[in-house]
Coordinates of C-alpha atoms in Angstrom, one line a residue:
M1007 CA 60.7 -7.8 13.1
A1008 CA 58.7 -6.1 10.2
N1009 CA 55.0 -6.4 10.1
P1010 CA 53.9 -8.7 7.2
W1011 CA 51.7 -5.9 5.9
E1012 CA 54.8 -3.8 5.1
E1013 CA 55.8 -6.4 2.5
I1014 CA 52.6 -7.1 0.7
S1015 CA 52.2 -5.4 -2.7
L1016 CA 49.2 -3.1 -2.9
D1017 CA 48.6 -4.1 -6.5
I1018 CA 48.4 -7.8 -5.5
Y1019 CA 46.2 -7.0 -2.5
E1020 CA 43.7 -5.0 -4.6
K1021 CA 43.7 -7.5 -7.4
H1022 CA 42.8 -10.2 -4.9
M1023 CA 40.2 -8.2 -3.1
R1024 CA 38.3 -7.1 -6.3
L1025 CA 38.1 -10.6 -7.9
D1026 CA 34.5 -11.5 -8.7
S1027 CA 34.9 -14.5 -6.4
V1028 CA 36.0 -12.3 -3.5
R1029 CA 34.4 -8.8 -4.0
Q1030 CA 35.6 -7.4 -0.7
L1031 CA 37.0 -4.3 -2.3
Q1032 CA 33.7 -3.4 -3.8
T1033 CA 31.7 -4.4 -0.7
M1034 CA 33.9 -2.3 1.6
N1035 CA 33.7 0.7 -0.8
A1036 CA 29.9 0.7 -0.6
M1037 CA 30.1 0.2 3.1
M1038 CA 32.4 3.1 3.6
K1039 CA 30.0 5.4 1.7
E1040 CA 27.4 4.5 4.3
Q1041 CA 29.9 4.8 7.2
F1042 CA 31.0 8.3 6.2
A1043 CA 27.4 9.5 5.9
A1044 CA 26.0 7.8 9.0
Y1045 CA 26.8 10.1 11.9
P1046 CA 26.9 13.9 12.6
V1047 CA 30.7 14.2 12.8
E1048 CA 33.4 16.5 11.3
S1049 CA 36.4 14.3 11.7
A1050 CA 37.1 10.7 11.0
M1051 CA 40.0 8.2 11.1
I1052 CA 40.3 5.1 8.9
L1053 CA 42.4 2.4 10.4
G1054 CA 44.2 0.4 7.7
V1055 CA 43.5 2.8 4.9
A1056 CA 45.6 0.9 2.4
G1057 CA 45.4 2.5 -1.1
G1058 CA 42.4 4.6 -0.1
N1059 CA 39.5 2.4 -1.2
G1060 CA 36.3 4.4 -0.3
L1061 CA 37.9 7.8 0.2
E1062 CA 36.1 9.1 -2.8
H1063 CA 33.0 9.2 -0.6
I1064 CA 34.4 11.8 1.7
N1065 CA 32.1 14.8 1.7
T1066 CA 34.5 17.8 2.1
Q1067 CA 31.5 20.0 3.0
K1068 CA 31.0 17.7 6.1
Y1069 CA 34.5 16.7 7.1
R1070 CA 37.2 19.0 8.2
T1071 CA 39.8 16.3 8.8
V1072 CA 40.1 12.6 7.8
Y1073 CA 43.1 10.6 9.0
G1074 CA 44.2 7.7 7.0
I1075 CA 46.3 5.3 9.2
D1076 CA 48.4 2.4 7.9
I1077 CA 51.7 0.7 8.7
N1078 CA 52.8 0.5 5.0
R1079 CA 54.4 3.6 3.7
D1080 CA 53.8 2.7 0.1
Y1081 CA 50.1 2.3 0.7
L1082 CA 50.0 5.8 2.3
R1083 CA 52.0 7.4 -0.6
I1084 CA 49.7 5.8 -3.2
A1085 CA 46.5 6.8 -1.3
S1086 CA 47.8 10.4 -1.0
E1087 CA 48.6 10.5 -4.7
R1088 CA 45.3 8.9 -5.7
F1089 CA 43.3 11.4 -3.6
A1090 CA 45.4 14.5 -4.1
A1091 CA 42.1 16.5 -4.5
L1092 CA 41.4 15.7 -0.8
S1093 CA 44.7 17.2 0.4
A1094 CA 43.0 19.9 2.4
V1095 CA 41.2 17.2 4.5
L1096 CA 43.1 14.0 4.2
R1097 CA 46.0 13.4 6.7
C1098 CA 47.9 10.1 6.0
M1099 CA 49.9 8.8 8.9
R1100 CA 52.2 5.8 9.3
L1101 CA 51.5 4.1 12.6
D1102 CA 51.9 0.7 14.1
L1103 CA 48.6 0.3 15.9
V1104 CA 49.9 -2.4 18.2
H1105 CA 52.9 -0.4 19.5
D1106 CA 52.1 3.3 18.7
A1107 CA 48.6 3.7 20.3
E1108 CA 49.8 6.8 22.2
K1109 CA 50.4 8.6 18.9
I1110 CA 46.9 8.0 17.6
P1111 CA 45.0 11.3 16.9
Q1112 CA 41.6 12.0 18.2
A1113 CA 38.6 11.8 15.8
Q1114 CA 34.9 11.8 16.2
L1115 CA 34.4 8.7 14.0
V1116 CA 36.8 5.7 13.8
I1117 CA 36.3 3.3 10.8
A1118 CA 38.0 -0.1 11.1
N1119 CA 37.1 -2.5 8.3
L1120 CA 39.0 -5.8 8.2
L1121 CA 41.5 -4.3 10.6
I1122 CA 40.8 -5.8 14.1
E1123 CA 41.8 -9.2 12.7
Y1124 CA 45.4 -8.0 12.4
I1125 CA 45.9 -6.2 15.7
G1126 CA 43.6 -8.1 18.1
Y1127 CA 41.0 -7.0 20.7
D1128 CA 43.5 -5.5 23.2
A1129 CA 45.3 -3.3 20.7
F1130 CA 42.0 -2.2 19.2
R1131 CA 40.6 -1.2 22.6
N1132 CA 43.7 0.8 23.3
V1133 CA 43.4 2.7 20.0
I1134 CA 39.8 3.5 20.8
L1135 CA 40.5 4.7 24.3
Q1136 CA 43.3 6.9 22.9
S1137 CA 41.3 8.4 20.1
S1138 CA 38.1 8.7 22.2
P1139 CA 35.6 8.9 19.2
A1140 CA 31.9 9.4 19.6
Y1141 CA 31.3 6.6 17.1
V1142 CA 33.2 3.5 16.0
S1143 CA 32.2 1.7 12.8
T1144 CA 33.8 -1.7 12.2
A1145 CA 33.6 -4.6 9.7
I1146 CA 34.8 -8.1 10.5
Q1147 CA 34.8 -11.1 8.3
L1148 CA 32.8 -14.2 9.2
N1149 CA 34.1 -17.4 7.7
A1150 CA 32.2 -20.6 7.2
N1151 CA 35.6 -22.4 7.7
A1152 CA 37.8 -20.8 10.4
T1153 CA 41.0 -22.2 8.8
E1154 CA 40.3 -20.6 5.4
W1155 CA 40.1 -16.9 6.4
V1156 CA 41.9 -15.7 3.3
S1157 CA 39.7 -16.3 0.2
D1158 CA 41.0 -18.7 -2.4
S1159 CA 42.4 -16.9 -5.4
P1160 CA 45.5 -16.9 -7.8
Y1161 CA 47.1 -14.5 -5.3
L1162 CA 46.4 -16.6 -2.2
H1163 CA 50.0 -17.3 -1.3
A1164 CA 51.0 -13.7 -1.3
F1165 CA 49.2 -13.5 2.1
D1166 CA 50.8 -16.6 3.7
S1167 CA 52.9 -14.3 6.0
L1168 CA 49.8 -12.9 7.6
D1169 CA 49.3 -16.0 9.7
A1170 CA 51.8 -14.5 12.1
V1171 CA 49.6 -11.5 12.9
H1172 CA 46.1 -12.9 12.3
H1173 CA 43.7 -12.9 15.3
P1174 CA 40.4 -14.8 15.0
I1175 CA 37.6 -12.3 15.7
D1176 CA 34.0 -13.1 16.6
E1177 CA 30.9 -10.9 17.0
N1178 CA 30.2 -11.5 20.6
T1179 CA 33.7 -11.0 21.9
L1180 CA 34.0 -7.7 20.0
I1181 CA 30.7 -6.5 21.4
A1182 CA 31.9 -7.5 24.9
T1183 CA 35.2 -5.7 24.4
M1184 CA 33.5 -2.5 23.3
T1185 CA 30.9 -2.7 26.0
E1186 CA 33.6 -2.9 28.7
I1187 CA 34.9 0.5 27.6
E1188 CA 31.4 2.0 27.4
Y1189 CA 30.8 1.7 23.7
P1190 CA 27.5 -0.2 23.3
L1191 CA 26.4 -1.6 20.0
I1192 CA 24.0 0.6 18.1
F1193 CA 24.0 -0.9 14.5
R1194 CA 24.5 -4.3 12.9
A1195 CA 24.3 -5.2 9.2
A1196 CA 25.6 -8.3 7.4
K1197 CA 26.8 -8.1 3.8
P1198 CA 27.1 -11.5 2.1
L1199 CA 30.1 -12.2 -0.2
P1200 CA 30.2 -14.5 -3.3
N1201 CA 32.4 -17.1 -1.6
G1202 CA 30.1 -17.8 1.4
K1203 CA 31.9 -15.4 3.6
V1204 CA 30.1 -12.4 5.3
L1205 CA 31.3 -8.9 6.1
L1206 CA 29.6 -7.9 9.3
R1207 CA 29.4 -4.2 10.1
M1208 CA 29.0 -3.3 13.7
D1209 CA 28.8 0.3 15.0
F1210 CA 29.3 1.5 18.5
Q1211 CA 28.5 4.8 20.3
R1212 CA 30.3 6.2 23.3
L1213 CA 28.3 6.3 26.6
R1214 CA 24.9 5.9 25.1
N1215 CA 22.5 2.9 25.3
Q1216 CA 20.4 2.7 22.2
T1217 CA 18.2 0.1 20.4
V1218 CA 20.3 -1.9 18.0
A1219 CA 19.4 -1.3 14.3
V1220 CA 19.5 -4.4 12.2
D1221 CA 19.1 -4.7 8.4

C-alpha cells in the first residue's frame, strides 16, 4: 500500500502551507534558518524535506553534507532542481522512514519539522538511533482542537488520505521518548500561527544534561 504522501501534489501542499491563514511554510522557513545555525556541526539531515523549503539557509562554508530525506520522488526531484546550486552539499534520498530505518545515513544534526506526526514515536526513535546525531531539532504542531489537525483552507480535502498515517504527538511524550534514548531536551520555543495553532520547536542533545533554554 502506497504512503499517502506519495500521492499529494507538492504544488497543492505548498499553496496550502503558505496561505496567510496558515503560514506554516513561512514559519518553518524562518525556523530552519535558526536550526541550521544553532549548533557546531558539519552535516545535517532533514526528514521530510518536501520541495526544499528552508534549504536556502544552508551555509556551504559550514556544511559538508546535508541529506534531504523524503518518501515522495517528485518532491526530491523538485528540491534538487530548485537548489541545484547546492549540488556539492545536498544529497536527496528517497526513504520510507517507517520501514527503511537501517538505510538512514549518519548526520551530526537531524531536523524533523512536522514529520513525527506522520511516522510515530517508535519509528522516529529508530531513525535517531540509526543516525546517531549529536543534536536533534524537531517541530511539532499543537492544535487547539485535536480533531482539526489540518488547517482549514480551500485545499483541505487534498489531505484527507493522511488520516491513515497521522499520529497525535504531544510535547511530554516526545520528551520522554527522547530521554529514554539519552537525548535530553536542551531548547524549547513556541511559534504561534494565525489560526490559533502553534509550532513548538524542541531540540535535544545526545548524552548531555543541560539547562533548557526557553524563549
